[in-house]
Amino acid sequence: MDTKVFDCAEQALPRVCFERPPAIGLILGSGWSQVLQTGQAYARVAYADIPGLGAGAIAGHAGELVFFERHGVRVAAFMGRRHWYEGVGWEALLLPVELLRRMGVPRVLVTNAAGGISPHLQPGSLMIIRDHINVTGINPLAGPVVPGWGPRFPDQSRLYSPELSALLHRAAHAAQVPLSEGVYVYAPGPGFETPAEIRAYAGMGADAVGMSTVHEVTVANAAGLQVAGLSCITNMAAGICGPHLSHGEVIEQTAKSAPVMSRLLDAFVGQL
């Protein structure tokens, strides 16, 4: 892990970003950045202008860091993320978490688009991530301990904060948005999973599957941040429904779900 990349990224951000810590950081996955209500932003930085992060090429990821205040709450929002399958290395994947830590942000909400495995989920469902399963064997904490990322062997028994999950439930009630909870399984991508893999994940207790989130959550938890996770179910996983899957289907469903996604995010910020 080249921590000099983190130093360069920090120096590239406007000083206003560090003057008063945002109350929460958002790392938004496919389709989520398009529904965030930011109002008047006080700073915007394109990913292409942040050393070590760079502009991605995945549809549904806006590629901009936005600082704004809404409902009296300061927010730092990473509008889109980089992925392991892009081959960009750990620094780009984890830089949003490290920048939030350096800003003094105490909590983070990580969102994604996911495939549904459990029969109680359907396209358009929103799911709080209660816990996750990393089937890849890839862990961002391997290697030398990074200063600020906690002990060598961090506890992971409460990766996802019950307090923040409770806030999400209250926000969903206030916004009249149906919301469930479940276990998210991380597969590295970029190919969608096989039907046999999905059957195996279901047997492991997974409710939804995706290609992101777990690495950011692992490091954020180790660094002492409170973490919440939220998935938009955009399709049923392989072998459950439909002859084939596509990323276009993911983008189409997040566009359909945009009103409820927007209401939930806005109500969640208001709860803070």
PDB file of C-alpha atoms in Angstrom:
ATOM      1  CA  MET A   1       0.000   0.000   0.000  1.00  0.00           C
ATOM      2  CA  ASP A   2       1.580   3.293  -1.121  1.00  0.00           C
ATOM      3  CA  THR A   3       0.417   5.789   1.516  1.00  0.00           C
ATOM      4  CA  LYS A   4       2.150   8.609  -0.381  1.00  0.00           C
ATOM      5  CA  VAL A   5      -0.781   8.413  -2.798  1.00  0.00           C
ATOM      6  CA  PHE A   6      -3.116   9.294   0.087  1.00  0.00           C
ATOM      7  CA  ASP A   7      -0.926  12.292   0.997  1.00  0.00           C
ATOM      8  CA  CYS A   8      -1.022  13.597  -2.575  1.00  0.00           C
ATOM      9  CA  ALA A   9      -4.795  13.174  -2.754  1.00  0.00           C
ATOM     10  CA  GLU A  10      -5.292  15.079   0.496  1.00  0.00           C
ATOM     11  CA  GLN A  11      -3.135  17.945  -0.748  1.00  0.00           C
ATOM     12  CA  ALA A  12      -5.201  18.172  -3.939  1.00  0.00           C
ATOM     13  CA  LEU A  13      -8.447  18.906  -2.068  1.00  0.00           C
ATOM     14  CA  PRO A  14      -9.558  22.453  -1.193  1.00  0.00           C
ATOM     15  CA  ARG A  15      -8.709  23.427   2.399  1.00  0.00           C
ATOM     16  CA  VAL A  16     -12.391  24.139   3.063  1.00  0.00           C
ATOM     17  CA  CYS A  17     -12.914  20.365   3.034  1.00  0.00           C
ATOM     18  CA  PHE A  18     -10.850  20.035   6.225  1.00  0.00           C
ATOM     19  CA  GLU A  19     -11.943  23.142   8.139  1.00  0.00           C
ATOM     20  CA  ARG A  20     -14.924  21.464   9.811  1.00  0.00           C
ATOM     21  CA  PRO A  21     -15.450  17.684   9.621  1.00  0.00           C
ATOM     22  CA  PRO A  22     -18.564  16.592   7.738  1.00  0.00           C
ATOM     23  CA  ALA A  23     -21.021  14.696   9.940  1.00  0.00           C
ATOM     24  CA  ILE A  24     -21.076  11.811   7.478  1.00  0.00           C
ATOM     25  CA  GLY A  25     -19.357  10.544   4.372  1.00  0.00           C
ATOM     26  CA  LEU A  26     -21.217   8.828   1.540  1.00  0.00           C
ATOM     27  CA  ILE A  27     -19.620   6.382  -0.900  1.00  0.00           C
ATOM     28  CA  LEU A  28     -22.263   5.912  -3.554  1.00  0.00           C
ATOM     29  CA  GLY A  29     -22.474   2.954  -5.938  1.00  0.00           C
ATOM     30  CA  SER A  30     -24.193   2.406  -9.281  1.00  0.00           C
ATOM     31  CA  GLY A  31     -27.112   4.785  -9.766  1.00  0.00           C
ATOM     32  CA  TRP A  32     -27.011   6.259  -6.262  1.00  0.00           C
ATOM     33  CA  SER A  33     -25.093   9.465  -7.019  1.00  0.00           C
ATOM     34  CA  GLN A  34     -27.749  10.469  -9.547  1.00  0.00           C
ATOM     35  CA  VAL A  35     -30.453  10.537  -6.834  1.00  0.00           C
ATOM     36  CA  LEU A  36     -28.607  12.401  -4.066  1.00  0.00           C
ATOM     37  CA  GLN A  37     -30.124  15.772  -3.177  1.00  0.00           C
ATOM     38  CA  THR A  38     -27.167  18.072  -2.534  1.00  0.00           C
ATOM     39  CA  GLY A  39     -28.670  21.540  -2.799  1.00  0.00           C
ATOM     40  CA  GLN A  40     -25.943  24.189  -3.018  1.00  0.00           C
ATOM     41  CA  ALA A  41     -22.551  22.471  -2.793  1.00  0.00           C
ATOM     42  CA  TYR A  42     -19.681  24.384  -1.201  1.00  0.00           C
ATOM     43  CA  ALA A  43     -16.971  22.365  -2.976  1.00  0.00           C
ATOM     44  CA  ARG A  44     -16.758  19.951  -5.903  1.00  0.00           C
ATOM     45  CA  VAL A  45     -13.718  17.993  -7.071  1.00  0.00           C
ATOM     46  CA  ALA A  46     -13.670  15.710 -10.115  1.00  0.00           C
ATOM     47  CA  TYR A  47     -12.114  12.293  -9.510  1.00  0.00           C
ATOM     48  CA  ALA A  48      -9.787  12.964 -12.435  1.00  0.00           C
ATOM     49  CA  ASP A  49      -8.276  15.811 -10.370  1.00  0.00           C
ATOM     50  CA  ILE A  50      -7.614  13.641  -7.296  1.00  0.00           C
ATOM     51  CA  PRO A  51      -4.219  11.889  -7.567  1.00  0.00           C
ATOM     52  CA  GLY A  52      -4.510   8.157  -7.067  1.00  0.00           C
ATOM     53  CA  LEU A  53      -8.279   8.048  -7.648  1.00  0.00           C
ATOM     54  CA  GLY A  54      -8.842   8.999 -11.254  1.00  0.00           C
ATOM     55  CA  ALA A  55     -11.957   8.951 -13.378  1.00  0.00           C
ATOM     56  CA  GLY A  56     -13.606   5.570 -13.722  1.00  0.00           C
ATOM     57  CA  ALA A  57     -15.388   4.319 -16.807  1.00  0.00           C
ATOM     58  CA  ILE A  58     -18.286   2.387 -15.245  1.00  0.00           C
ATOM     59  CA  ALA A  59     -21.781   3.609 -16.167  1.00  0.00           C
ATOM     60  CA  GLY A  60     -23.768   4.895 -13.202  1.00  0.00           C
ATOM     61  CA  HIS A  61     -20.743   6.347 -11.359  1.00  0.00           C
ATOM     62  CA  ALA A  62     -20.577  10.140 -11.624  1.00  0.00           C
ATOM     63  CA  GLY A  63     -16.904  10.458 -10.640  1.00  0.00           C
ATOM     64  CA  GLU A  64     -17.057  13.559  -8.428  1.00  0.00           C
ATOM     65  CA  LEU A  65     -16.459  14.367  -4.760  1.00  0.00           C
ATOM     66  CA  VAL A  66     -19.105  16.809  -3.528  1.00  0.00           C
ATOM     67  CA  PHE A  67     -19.237  18.699  -0.228  1.00  0.00           C
ATOM     68  CA  PHE A  68     -22.612  20.129   0.721  1.00  0.00           C
ATOM     69  CA  GLU A  69     -24.867  20.960   3.632  1.00  0.00           C
ATOM     70  CA  ARG A  70     -28.463  19.759   3.864  1.00  0.00           C
ATOM     71  CA  HIS A  71     -30.890  19.779   6.779  1.00  0.00           C
ATOM     72  CA  GLY A  72     -28.111  21.521   8.716  1.00  0.00           C
ATOM     73  CA  VAL A  73     -25.806  18.509   8.225  1.00  0.00           C
ATOM     74  CA  ARG A  74     -22.423  18.694   6.501  1.00  0.00           C
ATOM     75  CA  VAL A  75     -21.872  15.837   4.053  1.00  0.00           C
ATOM     76  CA  ALA A  76     -18.926  14.631   1.968  1.00  0.00           C
ATOM     77  CA  ALA A  77     -20.195  12.491  -0.906  1.00  0.00           C
ATOM     78  CA  PHE A  78     -18.080  10.359  -3.207  1.00  0.00           C
ATOM     79  CA  MET A  79     -20.325  10.114  -6.243  1.00  0.00           C
ATOM     80  CA  GLY A  80     -19.261   6.724  -7.557  1.00  0.00           C
ATOM     81  CA  ARG A  81     -16.420   4.339  -6.714  1.00  0.00           C
ATOM     82  CA  ARG A  82     -13.559   2.396  -8.226  1.00  0.00           C
ATOM     83  CA  HIS A  83     -13.671  -1.413  -8.267  1.00  0.00           C
ATOM     84  CA  TRP A  84     -11.139  -4.206  -7.796  1.00  0.00           C
ATOM     85  CA  TYR A  85     -11.942  -5.586 -11.246  1.00  0.00           C
ATOM     86  CA  GLU A  86     -10.788  -2.319 -12.850  1.00  0.00           C
ATOM     87  CA  GLY A  87      -7.213  -3.244 -11.943  1.00  0.00           C
ATOM     88  CA  VAL A  88      -6.464   0.141 -10.369  1.00  0.00           C
ATOM     89  CA  GLY A  89      -4.920  -1.188  -7.152  1.00  0.00           C
ATOM     90  CA  TRP A  90      -5.781  -0.786  -3.493  1.00  0.00           C
ATOM     91  CA  GLU A  91      -5.021   2.925  -3.306  1.00  0.00           C
ATOM     92  CA  ALA A  92      -7.834   3.943  -5.667  1.00  0.00           C
ATOM     93  CA  LEU A  93     -10.342   1.605  -4.007  1.00  0.00           C
ATOM     94  CA  LEU A  94      -9.604   2.766  -0.464  1.00  0.00           C
ATOM     95  CA  LEU A  95      -8.741   6.411  -1.033  1.00  0.00           C
ATOM     96  CA  PRO A  96     -12.311   7.624  -0.318  1.00  0.00           C
ATOM     97  CA  VAL A  97     -12.274   5.942   3.102  1.00  0.00           C
ATOM     98  CA  GLU A  98      -8.818   7.302   3.942  1.00  0.00           C
ATOM     99  CA  LEU A  99      -9.745  10.853   2.893  1.00  0.00           C
ATOM    100  CA  LEU A 100     -12.894  10.701   5.026  1.00  0.00           C
ATOM    101  CA  ARG A 101     -10.793   9.491   7.968  1.00  0.00           C
ATOM    102  CA  ARG A 102      -8.327  12.342   7.497  1.00  0.00           C
ATOM    103  CA  MET A 103     -11.195  14.832   7.404  1.00  0.00           C
ATOM    104  CA  GLY A 104     -12.333  13.562  10.804  1.00  0.00           C
ATOM    105  CA  VAL A 105     -15.614  12.136   9.476  1.00  0.00           C
ATOM    106  CA  PRO A 106     -17.041   9.862  12.211  1.00  0.00           C
ATOM    107  CA  ARG A 107     -19.418   7.738  10.113  1.00  0.00           C
ATOM    108  CA  VAL A 108     -19.915   6.552   6.559  1.00  0.00           C
ATOM    109  CA  LEU A 109     -22.797   5.168   4.484  1.00  0.00           C
ATOM    110  CA  VAL A 110     -21.716   2.865   1.650  1.00  0.00           C
ATOM    111  CA  THR A 111     -24.243   2.043  -1.081  1.00  0.00           C
ATOM    112  CA  ASN A 112     -24.323  -0.298  -4.058  1.00  0.00           C
ATOM    113  CA  ALA A 113     -26.455  -2.017  -6.656  1.00  0.00           C
ATOM    114  CA  ALA A 114     -26.827  -5.749  -6.018  1.00  0.00           C
ATOM    115  CA  GLY A 115     -28.402  -8.892  -7.356  1.00  0.00           C
ATOM    116  CA  GLY A 116     -31.140 -10.475  -5.286  1.00  0.00           C
ATOM    117  CA  ILE A 117     -30.695 -14.013  -3.980  1.00  0.00           C
ATOM    118  CA  SER A 118     -33.307 -14.253  -1.225  1.00  0.00           C
ATOM    119  CA  PRO A 119     -36.916 -14.759  -2.394  1.00  0.00           C
ATOM    120  CA  HIS A 120     -38.088 -11.859  -0.202  1.00  0.00           C
ATOM    121  CA  LEU A 121     -36.126  -9.450  -2.423  1.00  0.00           C
ATOM    122  CA  GLN A 122     -37.267  -8.260  -5.838  1.00  0.00           C
ATOM    123  CA  PRO A 123     -35.872  -5.709  -8.317  1.00  0.00           C
ATOM    124  CA  GLY A 124     -36.420  -2.297  -6.748  1.00  0.00           C
ATOM    125  CA  SER A 125     -36.092  -3.533  -3.149  1.00  0.00           C
ATOM    126  CA  LEU A 126     -33.827  -1.552  -0.829  1.00  0.00           C
ATOM    127  CA  MET A 127     -31.821  -3.575   1.702  1.00  0.00           C
ATOM    128  CA  ILE A 128     -29.766  -2.536   4.711  1.00  0.00           C
ATOM    129  CA  ILE A 129     -26.611  -4.639   4.796  1.00  0.00           C
ATOM    130  CA  ARG A 130     -26.638  -6.384   8.167  1.00  0.00           C
ATOM    131  CA  ASP A 131     -23.412  -8.310   7.546  1.00  0.00           C
ATOM    132  CA  HIS A 132     -21.321  -9.500   4.625  1.00  0.00           C
ATOM    133  CA  ILE A 133     -19.463 -12.533   3.282  1.00  0.00           C
ATOM    134  CA  ASN A 134     -16.192 -12.061   1.412  1.00  0.00           C
ATOM    135  CA  VAL A 135     -15.766 -15.129  -0.814  1.00  0.00           C
ATOM    136  CA  THR A 136     -12.717 -13.753  -2.649  1.00  0.00           C
ATOM    137  CA  GLY A 137     -10.043 -14.250   0.001  1.00  0.00           C
ATOM    138  CA  ILE A 138      -8.818 -10.742  -0.846  1.00  0.00           C
ATOM    139  CA  ASN A 139      -8.375  -8.485   2.198  1.00  0.00           C
ATOM    140  CA  PRO A 140      -7.228  -4.840   1.968  1.00  0.00           C
ATOM    141  CA  LEU A 141      -5.644  -5.049   5.435  1.00  0.00           C
ATOM    142  CA  ALA A 142      -3.045  -7.587   4.278  1.00  0.00           C
ATOM    143  CA  GLY A 143       0.500  -6.276   4.209  1.00  0.00           C
ATOM    144  CA  PRO A 144       2.071  -3.618   6.429  1.00  0.00           C
ATOM    145  CA  VAL A 145      -0.269  -1.936   8.915  1.00  0.00           C
ATOM    146  CA  VAL A 146      -1.286   1.495   7.603  1.00  0.00           C
ATOM    147  CA  PRO A 147      -1.138   4.265  10.231  1.00  0.00           C
ATOM    148  CA  GLY A 148      -4.664   5.170  11.297  1.00  0.00           C
ATOM    149  CA  TRP A 149      -6.184   1.855  10.262  1.00  0.00           C
ATOM    150  CA  GLY A 150      -6.262   0.330  13.707  1.00  0.00           C
ATOM    151  CA  PRO A 151      -4.702  -2.881  15.066  1.00  0.00           C
ATOM    152  CA  ARG A 152      -3.266  -5.791  13.104  1.00  0.00           C
ATOM    153  CA  PHE A 153      -6.324  -7.954  13.882  1.00  0.00           C
ATOM    154  CA  PRO A 154      -9.420  -5.721  13.991  1.00  0.00           C
ATOM    155  CA  ASP A 155     -12.674  -7.034  15.442  1.00  0.00           C
ATOM    156  CA  GLN A 156     -15.332  -7.546  12.747  1.00  0.00           C
ATOM    157  CA  SER A 157     -18.219  -8.789  14.851  1.00  0.00           C
ATOM    158  CA  ARG A 158     -20.115  -5.496  14.320  1.00  0.00           C
ATOM    159  CA  LEU A 159     -18.916  -4.230  10.953  1.00  0.00           C
ATOM    160  CA  TYR A 160     -22.250  -2.521  10.315  1.00  0.00           C
ATOM    161  CA  SER A 161     -23.376  -0.151  13.056  1.00  0.00           C
ATOM    162  CA  PRO A 162     -26.734  -1.078  14.630  1.00  0.00           C
ATOM    163  CA  GLU A 163     -27.182   2.591  15.509  1.00  0.00           C
ATOM    164  CA  LEU A 164     -26.825   3.750  11.902  1.00  0.00           C
ATOM    165  CA  SER A 165     -29.028   0.889  10.695  1.00  0.00           C
ATOM    166  CA  ALA A 166     -31.681   2.052  13.163  1.00  0.00           C
ATOM    167  CA  LEU A 167     -31.386   5.565  11.698  1.00  0.00           C
ATOM    168  CA  LEU A 168     -31.932   4.118   8.236  1.00  0.00           C
ATOM    169  CA  HIS A 169     -35.065   2.337   9.447  1.00  0.00           C
ATOM    170  CA  ARG A 170     -36.375   5.576  10.989  1.00  0.00           C
ATOM    171  CA  ALA A 171     -35.601   7.448   7.781  1.00  0.00           C
ATOM    172  CA  ALA A 172     -37.415   4.789   5.735  1.00  0.00           C
ATOM    173  CA  HIS A 173     -40.463   5.085   7.994  1.00  0.00           C
ATOM    174  CA  ALA A 174     -40.456   8.888   7.705  1.00  0.00           C
ATOM    175  CA  ALA A 175     -40.061   8.736   3.913  1.00  0.00           C
ATOM    176  CA  GLN A 176     -42.563   5.861   3.536  1.00  0.00           C
ATOM    177  CA  VAL A 177     -39.979   3.687   1.806  1.00  0.00           C
ATOM    178  CA  PRO A 178     -40.090  -0.130   2.245  1.00  0.00           C
ATOM    179  CA  LEU A 179     -36.765  -1.345   3.620  1.00  0.00           C
ATOM    180  CA  SER A 180     -35.453  -4.805   4.523  1.00  0.00           C
ATOM    181  CA  GLU A 181     -32.212  -6.175   5.958  1.00  0.00           C
ATOM    182  CA  GLY A 182     -29.928  -8.918   4.713  1.00  0.00           C
ATOM    183  CA  VAL A 183     -26.451 -10.358   4.209  1.00  0.00           C
ATOM    184  CA  TYR A 184     -24.402  -9.170   1.225  1.00  0.00           C
ATOM    185  CA  VAL A 185     -21.872 -11.465  -0.458  1.00  0.00           C
ATOM    186  CA  TYR A 186     -18.932  -9.939  -2.297  1.00  0.00           C
ATOM    187  CA  ALA A 187     -17.760 -11.502  -5.564  1.00  0.00           C
ATOM    188  CA  PRO A 188     -14.922  -9.749  -7.422  1.00  0.00           C
ATOM    189  CA  GLY A 189     -16.455  -9.490 -10.919  1.00  0.00           C
ATOM    190  CA  PRO A 190     -16.477  -8.254 -13.568  1.00  0.00           C
ATOM    191  CA  GLY A 191     -18.421 -11.264 -14.843  1.00  0.00           C
ATOM    192  CA  PHE A 192     -21.779 -11.920 -13.236  1.00  0.00           C
ATOM    193  CA  GLU A 193     -21.897 -14.990 -11.002  1.00  0.00           C
ATOM    194  CA  THR A 194     -22.841 -18.447 -12.271  1.00  0.00           C
ATOM    195  CA  PRO A 195     -26.085 -20.141 -11.161  1.00  0.00           C
ATOM    196  CA  ALA A 196     -24.000 -22.705  -9.235  1.00  0.00           C
ATOM    197  CA  GLU A 197     -22.203 -19.918  -7.362  1.00  0.00           C
ATOM    198  CA  ILE A 198     -25.513 -18.287  -6.484  1.00  0.00           C
ATOM    199  CA  ARG A 199     -26.839 -21.575  -5.096  1.00  0.00           C
ATOM    200  CA  ALA A 200     -23.671 -21.850  -2.995  1.00  0.00           C
ATOM    201  CA  TYR A 201     -24.033 -18.284  -1.710  1.00  0.00           C
ATOM    202  CA  ALA A 202     -27.670 -18.909  -0.818  1.00  0.00           C
ATOM    203  CA  GLY A 203     -26.576 -21.934   1.185  1.00  0.00           C
ATOM    204  CA  MET A 204     -24.088 -19.709   3.014  1.00  0.00           C
ATOM    205  CA  GLY A 205     -26.889 -17.387   4.086  1.00  0.00           C
ATOM    206  CA  ALA A 206     -26.457 -14.575   1.563  1.00  0.00           C
ATOM    207  CA  ASP A 207     -29.456 -12.463   0.541  1.00  0.00           C
ATOM    208  CA  ALA A 208     -27.799 -10.345  -2.165  1.00  0.00           C
ATOM    209  CA  VAL A 209     -24.602 -10.329  -4.209  1.00  0.00           C
ATOM    210  CA  GLY A 210     -22.417  -7.582  -5.635  1.00  0.00           C
ATOM    211  CA  MET A 211     -18.936  -6.539  -6.762  1.00  0.00           C
ATOM    212  CA  SER A 212     -18.016  -3.791  -4.310  1.00  0.00           C
ATOM    213  CA  THR A 213     -18.448  -2.359  -0.812  1.00  0.00           C
ATOM    214  CA  VAL A 214     -16.692  -4.993   1.316  1.00  0.00           C
ATOM    215  CA  HIS A 215     -13.166  -3.577   1.007  1.00  0.00           C
ATOM    216  CA  GLU A 216     -14.298  -0.061   1.920  1.00  0.00           C
ATOM    217  CA  VAL A 217     -16.315  -1.321   4.873  1.00  0.00           C
ATOM    218  CA  THR A 218     -13.430  -3.478   6.119  1.00  0.00           C
ATOM    219  CA  VAL A 219     -11.016  -0.539   6.216  1.00  0.00           C
ATOM    220  CA  ALA A 220     -13.563   1.976   7.552  1.00  0.00           C
ATOM    221  CA  ASN A 221     -14.382  -0.350  10.441  1.00  0.00           C
ATOM    222  CA  ALA A 222     -10.695  -0.972  11.185  1.00  0.00           C
ATOM    223  CA  ALA A 223     -10.094   2.791  11.186  1.00  0.00           C
ATOM    224  CA  GLY A 224     -12.815   3.321  13.783  1.00  0.00           C
ATOM    225  CA  LEU A 225     -15.570   4.797  11.608  1.00  0.00           C
ATOM    226  CA  GLN A 226     -19.203   3.847  12.155  1.00  0.00           C
ATOM    227  CA  VAL A 227     -20.458   2.132   9.005  1.00  0.00           C
ATOM    228  CA  ALA A 228     -23.844   1.539   7.405  1.00  0.00           C
ATOM    229  CA  GLY A 229     -24.462  -0.279   4.123  1.00  0.00           C
ATOM    230  CA  LEU A 230     -27.373  -0.026   1.722  1.00  0.00           C
ATOM    231  CA  SER A 231     -28.142  -1.997  -1.447  1.00  0.00           C
ATOM    232  CA  CYS A 232     -30.615  -1.374  -4.243  1.00  0.00           C
ATOM    233  CA  ILE A 233     -31.639  -4.747  -5.663  1.00  0.00           C
ATOM    234  CA  THR A 234     -31.538  -4.210  -9.414  1.00  0.00           C
ATOM    235  CA  ASN A 235     -31.998  -7.771 -10.697  1.00  0.00           C
ATOM    236  CA  MET A 236     -32.399 -11.323  -9.491  1.00  0.00           C
ATOM    237  CA  ALA A 237     -29.104 -13.211  -9.471  1.00  0.00           C
ATOM    238  CA  ALA A 238     -28.142 -15.825 -12.066  1.00  0.00           C
ATOM    239  CA  GLY A 239     -30.352 -18.876 -12.228  1.00  0.00           C
ATOM    240  CA  ILE A 240     -33.170 -17.341 -10.192  1.00  0.00           C
ATOM    241  CA  CYS A 241     -35.022 -15.342 -12.823  1.00  0.00           C
ATOM    242  CA  GLY A 242     -34.495 -14.454 -16.466  1.00  0.00           C
ATOM    243  CA  PRO A 243     -32.223 -15.952 -19.135  1.00  0.00           C
ATOM    244  CA  HIS A 244     -29.266 -13.546 -18.795  1.00  0.00           C
ATOM    245  CA  LEU A 245     -27.959 -10.496 -16.955  1.00  0.00           C
ATOM    246  CA  SER A 246     -26.490  -7.169 -18.077  1.00  0.00           C
ATOM    247  CA  HIS A 247     -25.174  -3.956 -16.558  1.00  0.00           C
ATOM    248  CA  GLY A 248     -27.775  -2.124 -18.626  1.00  0.00           C
ATOM    249  CA  GLU A 249     -30.434  -3.858 -16.547  1.00  0.00           C
ATOM    250  CA  VAL A 250     -28.735  -2.533 -13.398  1.00  0.00           C
ATOM    251  CA  ILE A 251     -28.790   1.052 -14.669  1.00  0.00           C
ATOM    252  CA  GLU A 252     -32.386   0.738 -15.878  1.00  0.00           C
ATOM    253  CA  GLN A 253     -33.625  -0.495 -12.503  1.00  0.00           C
ATOM    254  CA  THR A 254     -31.798   2.179 -10.485  1.00  0.00           C
ATOM    255  CA  ALA A 255     -33.431   4.786 -12.735  1.00  0.00           C
ATOM    256  CA  LYS A 256     -36.849   3.259 -11.971  1.00  0.00           C
ATOM    257  CA  SER A 257     -36.043   3.181  -8.239  1.00  0.00           C
ATOM    258  CA  ALA A 258     -34.626   6.720  -8.208  1.00  0.00           C
ATOM    259  CA  PRO A 259     -37.562   8.398  -6.393  1.00  0.00           C
ATOM    260  CA  VAL A 260     -37.504   6.028  -3.405  1.00  0.00           C
ATOM    261  CA  MET A 261     -33.689   5.963  -3.297  1.00  0.00           C
ATOM    262  CA  SER A 262     -33.665   9.759  -3.243  1.00  0.00           C
ATOM    263  CA  ARG A 263     -36.278  10.017  -0.493  1.00  0.00           C
ATOM    264  CA  LEU A 264     -34.455   7.515   1.698  1.00  0.00           C
ATOM    265  CA  LEU A 265     -31.037   9.169   1.342  1.00  0.00           C
ATOM    266  CA  ASP A 266     -32.468  12.607   2.033  1.00  0.00           C
ATOM    267  CA  ALA A 267     -34.438  11.413   5.064  1.00  0.00           C
ATOM    268  CA  PHE A 268     -31.344   9.615   6.391  1.00  0.00           C
ATOM    269  CA  VAL A 269     -29.270  12.801   6.214  1.00  0.00           C
ATOM    270  CA  GLY A 270     -32.118  14.604   7.973  1.00  0.00           C
ATOM    271  CA  GLN A 271     -32.046  12.019  10.794  1.00  0.00           C
ATOM    272  CA  LEU A 272     -28.452  12.963  11.580  1.00  0.00           C
TER     273      LEU A 272
END
